[in-house]
CSV table of C-alpha atoms in Angstrom, one decimal:
chain,number,residue,atom,x,y,z
Q,976,MET,CA,6.3,-4.6,18.5
Q,977,GLY,CA,6.6,-1.3,16.6
Q,978,THR,CA,4.9,2.1,16.5
Q,979,THR,CA,3.0,1.3,13.3
Q,980,HIS,CA,3.1,-2.5,12.8
Q,981,ASP,CA,4.0,-5.6,14.8
Q,982,TRP,CA,7.3,-6.8,13.5
Q,983,SER,CA,7.1,-10.0,15.5
Q,984,ARG,CA,4.9,-11.6,12.8
Q,985,ALA,CA,5.1,-11.4,9.0
Q,986,VAL,CA,1.5,-12.4,8.4
Q,987,ASP,CA,-1.7,-12.0,10.5
Q,988,PRO,CA,-4.2,-14.3,8.7
Q,989,ASP,CA,-7.0,-13.6,11.1
Q,990,HIS,CA,-6.7,-9.9,10.3
Q,991,LEU,CA,-6.7,-10.5,6.6
Q,992,ASP,CA,-9.8,-12.8,6.9
Q,993,GLU,CA,-11.6,-10.1,8.9
Q,994,ILE,CA,-11.0,-7.6,6.1
Q,995,ARG,CA,-12.3,-10.0,3.5
Q,996,THR,CA,-15.4,-10.9,5.6
Q,997,ASN,CA,-16.2,-7.2,5.9
Q,998,ALA,CA,-15.2,-6.2,2.3
Q,999,GLY,CA,-18.4,-4.3,1.8
Q,1000,ALA,CA,-17.5,-1.9,4.6
Q,1001,PHE,CA,-13.8,-1.6,3.8
Q,1002,ALA,CA,-14.4,-1.0,0.1
Q,1003,ALA,CA,-17.7,0.7,0.1
Q,1004,GLY,CA,-16.3,3.2,-2.4
Q,1005,GLY,CA,-15.1,0.5,-4.8
Q,1006,PRO,CA,-11.6,0.5,-6.2
Q,1007,LEU,CA,-11.1,4.2,-5.4
Q,1008,ARG,CA,-11.1,3.5,-1.7
Q,1009,LEU,CA,-8.1,1.2,-2.2
Q,1010,VAL,CA,-6.3,3.8,-4.2
Q,1011,LEU,CA,-6.8,6.3,-1.5
Q,1012,GLU,CA,-5.5,3.9,1.2
Q,1013,VAL,CA,-2.3,3.5,-0.8
Q,1014,LEU,CA,-1.9,7.2,-1.6
Q,1015,ALA,CA,-2.2,8.1,2.1
Q,1016,TYR,CA,1.3,6.6,2.8
Q,1017,PRO,CA,3.4,8.7,0.4
Q,1018,VAL,CA,1.3,11.7,1.3
Q,1019,ASP,CA,2.4,11.2,4.9
Q,1020,GLU,CA,6.0,11.2,3.8
Q,1021,ALA,CA,5.4,14.3,1.7
Q,1022,VAL,CA,4.1,16.1,4.7
Q,1023,GLU,CA,7.4,15.1,6.5
Q,1024,GLY,CA,9.4,16.4,3.5
Q,1025,ARG,CA,10.5,12.9,2.3
Q,1026,THR,CA,8.4,12.6,-0.9
Q,1027,THR,CA,8.3,15.2,-3.7
Q,1028,ARG,CA,6.1,13.5,-6.3
Q,1029,ILE,CA,3.6,10.6,-6.7
Q,1030,ARG,CA,2.5,9.0,-9.9
Q,1031,VAL,CA,-0.7,6.9,-10.2
Q,1032,VAL,CA,-1.2,4.6,-13.3
Q,1033,LEU,CA,-4.4,2.8,-14.2
Q,1034,HIS,CA,-3.1,-0.1,-16.1
Q,1035,ALA,CA,-4.9,-1.9,-19.0
Q,1036,ASP,CA,-5.1,-5.1,-17.0
Q,1037,GLY,CA,-7.2,-3.5,-14.3
Q,1038,SER,CA,-4.4,-3.0,-11.9
Q,1039,VAL,CA,-3.3,0.3,-10.4
Q,1040,SER,CA,0.2,1.4,-9.4
Q,1041,VAL,CA,1.2,4.1,-7.0
Q,1042,ALA,CA,4.8,5.2,-7.2
Q,1043,ASP,CA,6.7,7.8,-5.2
Q,1044,ASP,CA,10.2,9.0,-4.7
Q,1045,GLY,CA,10.3,8.8,-0.9
Q,1046,ARG,CA,12.7,7.0,1.3
Q,1047,GLY,CA,11.1,3.5,0.8
Q,1048,THR,CA,9.4,1.3,3.3
Q,1049,GLU,CA,11.4,0.5,6.4
Q,1050,THR,CA,13.6,-2.5,6.0
Q,1051,ARG,CA,15.7,-4.4,8.6
Q,1052,VAL,CA,18.6,-6.7,7.9
Q,1053,ASP,CA,19.2,-9.4,10.5
Q,1054,GLU,CA,22.6,-10.7,11.6
Q,1055,ASP,CA,22.6,-13.3,8.8
Q,1056,GLY,CA,22.2,-10.5,6.2
Q,1057,VAL,CA,18.5,-11.4,5.4
Q,1058,ALA,CA,16.3,-8.4,4.6
Q,1059,ARG,CA,12.8,-8.0,6.0
Q,1060,VAL,CA,10.5,-5.3,5.0
Q,1061,LYS,CA,8.0,-3.9,7.6
Q,1062,PRO,CA,5.0,-6.2,7.3
Q,1063,ILE,CA,2.6,-3.5,6.1
Q,1064,MET,CA,0.7,-5.7,3.7
Q,1065,ALA,CA,-0.2,-8.6,5.9
Q,1066,THR,CA,-0.6,-7.1,9.4
Q,1067,LYS,CA,-2.7,-4.3,10.7
Q,1068,ASP,CA,-1.6,-0.7,10.9
Q,1069,LEU,CA,-1.8,-0.1,14.6
Q,1070,ARG,CA,-2.4,3.7,14.1
Q,1071,PHE,CA,-5.6,3.3,12.0
Q,1072,TYR,CA,-7.2,-0.1,11.8
Q,1073,GLY,CA,-10.3,-0.4,13.9
Q,1074,ARG,CA,-9.7,2.9,15.7
Q,1075,ASP,CA,-12.5,5.4,16.3
Q,1076,ASP,CA,-10.0,8.3,15.9
Q,1077,ALA,CA,-8.6,7.2,12.6
Q,1078,PRO,CA,-8.2,10.1,10.2
Q,1079,LEU,CA,-10.6,10.3,7.2
Q,1080,LEU,CA,-9.6,9.6,3.6
Q,1081,PRO,CA,-10.7,12.1,1.0
Q,1082,ASP,CA,-13.8,10.1,0.3
Q,1083,GLY,CA,-14.9,10.4,3.9
Q,1084,SER,CA,-14.2,6.9,5.0
Q,1085,PRO,CA,-11.9,6.2,8.0
Q,1086,ARG,CA,-8.3,5.2,7.1
Q,1087,ALA,CA,-7.7,1.5,7.9
Q,1088,GLY,CA,-4.2,0.9,6.4
Q,1089,ILE,CA,-2.7,-0.7,3.3
Q,1090,SER,CA,-3.4,-4.2,4.5
Q,1091,VAL,CA,-7.0,-3.6,3.4
Q,1092,VAL,CA,-5.7,-3.1,-0.1
Q,1093,ALA,CA,-3.7,-6.3,0.0
Q,1094,ALA,CA,-6.5,-8.4,1.5
Q,1095,LEU,CA,-9.0,-7.2,-1.1
Q,1096,SER,CA,-6.8,-7.5,-4.1
Q,1097,GLU,CA,-6.1,-10.5,-6.3
Q,1098,TRP,CA,-2.5,-9.6,-6.1
Q,1099,VAL,CA,-0.1,-6.8,-4.9
Q,1100,VAL,CA,3.5,-6.3,-5.9
Q,1101,HIS,CA,5.4,-4.1,-3.4
Q,1102,THR,CA,8.7,-2.8,-4.8
Q,1103,ASN,CA,10.8,-0.9,-2.3
Q,1104,ARG,CA,14.0,1.0,-2.8
Q,1105,ARG,CA,16.0,2.2,0.2
Q,1106,ALA,CA,19.4,3.8,0.5
Q,1107,GLU,CA,20.7,0.4,1.5
Q,1108,GLY,CA,19.1,-1.5,-1.4
Q,1109,GLY,CA,16.0,-2.5,-3.2
Q,1110,TRP,CA,13.5,-5.4,-2.8
Q,1111,SER,CA,10.3,-6.7,-4.2
Q,1112,GLN,CA,7.5,-8.9,-2.8
Q,1113,ARG,CA,4.3,-10.3,-4.4
Q,1114,PHE,CA,1.2,-10.9,-2.3
Q,1115,GLU,CA,-2.0,-12.7,-3.2
Q,1116,HIS,CA,-5.0,-11.7,-1.1
Q,1117,GLY,CA,-2.6,-10.4,1.4
Q,1118,LEU,CA,-0.4,-13.5,1.7
Q,1119,PRO,CA,3.2,-13.2,0.6
Q,1120,GLN,CA,4.2,-15.4,-2.3
Q,1121,GLY,CA,7.8,-16.7,-2.5
Q,1122,VAL,CA,10.7,-14.8,-1.0
Q,1123,LEU,CA,11.7,-11.2,-0.8
Q,1124,GLU,CA,13.6,-10.6,-4.0
Q,1125,ALA,CA,16.5,-8.1,-4.4
Q,1126,VAL,CA,16.0,-5.4,-7.0
Q,1127,PRO,CA,19.2,-4.6,-8.9
Q,1128,GLY,CA,20.2,-1.3,-10.5
Q,1129,GLN,CA,19.4,1.0,-7.6
Q,1130,ALA,CA,19.3,4.6,-8.9
Q,1131,SER,CA,17.0,6.3,-6.4
Q,1132,THR,CA,14.8,5.6,-3.4
Q,1133,GLY,CA,11.1,5.2,-3.4
Q,1134,THR,CA,8.2,2.8,-3.4
Q,1135,VAL,CA,5.9,1.3,-6.0
Q,1136,VAL,CA,2.7,-0.5,-4.9
Q,1137,GLN,CA,0.9,-2.2,-7.8
Q,1138,PHE,CA,-2.4,-4.0,-7.1
Q,1139,ARG,CA,-5.4,-5.5,-8.9
Q,1140,PRO,CA,-8.6,-5.3,-6.9
Q,1141,ASP,CA,-10.6,-8.5,-6.6
Q,1142,PRO,CA,-13.9,-7.8,-8.5
Q,1143,ALA,CA,-15.7,-10.3,-6.3
Q,1144,LEU,CA,-14.8,-8.3,-3.2
Q,1145,VAL,CA,-14.4,-4.8,-4.7
Q,1146,PRO,CA,-16.9,-4.3,-7.5
Q,1147,GLY,CA,-16.9,-1.3,-9.7
Q,1148,SER,CA,-14.7,0.5,-12.1
Q,1149,LEU,CA,-12.2,3.3,-11.8
Q,1150,THR,CA,-11.4,6.3,-14.0
Q,1151,ALA,CA,-8.4,8.6,-14.0
Q,1152,ASP,CA,-10.8,11.6,-13.5
Q,1153,GLU,CA,-12.2,10.0,-10.4
Q,1154,VAL,CA,-8.7,9.5,-8.9
Q,1155,ARG,CA,-7.7,13.1,-9.9
Q,1156,ALA,CA,-10.8,14.5,-8.2
Q,1157,ALA,CA,-10.2,12.6,-5.0
Q,1158,ALA,CA,-6.5,13.2,-5.0
Q,1159,GLN,CA,-7.1,17.0,-5.0
Q,1160,ALA,CA,-7.3,16.8,-1.2
Q,1161,TYR,CA,-3.7,15.7,-1.2
Q,1162,THR,CA,-2.1,18.0,-3.8
Q,1163,ALA,CA,-1.4,20.8,-1.3
Q,1164,ALA,CA,1.2,18.4,0.2
Q,1165,VAL,CA,2.6,16.8,-3.0
Q,1166,PRO,CA,2.0,16.8,-6.8
Q,1167,ILE,CA,0.1,13.7,-7.9
Q,1168,GLU,CA,0.1,12.7,-11.6
Q,1169,VAL,CA,-2.7,10.4,-12.7
Q,1170,VAL,CA,-2.5,8.6,-16.0
Q,1171,ALA,CA,-4.5,5.8,-17.7
Q,1172,GLU,CA,-3.0,3.2,-20.0
Q,1173,SER,CA,-4.7,2.5,-23.3
Q,1174,VAL,CA,-6.4,-0.8,-23.5
């Protein structure tokens, strides 16, 4: 076990299914809710003094990326030299999911964790750069696809989470102005740049 996630399992399919079954509750605010769930993590690190900037990009393909310059997601390397990233995408965040005392996101909804984003997205690519190296993993509806791939050319630490909400589960659109307005609640902790690509 761990303080935030259960490291004993890489995937909790029942948890992911539960999120999708209750998509209306977990994404009542549409795609913005998913963006806020992702943003909450680098903001946590900013409060701890480990992140100094965040950049949100609304991509022309309907996906959204959230990039930060923090320490990167915790990664453990076993005795065989195989890296394993904390299973944040495919297992529940024990601090928030289903808890009555979960803190509220800027839109007023209770924080549930980034696994909600993974489960309700067509795909997520989680790129993670730590002091000891960089890795990337793709997920589809929360399920990891392929193996954890090493990312060469490490220049700095940080995390990029890029995801495309599944419109069948998370209807609605998203604008840069909406994200900027909601992110105002976080800007006391860290500067957040929001940009939209041209179609």
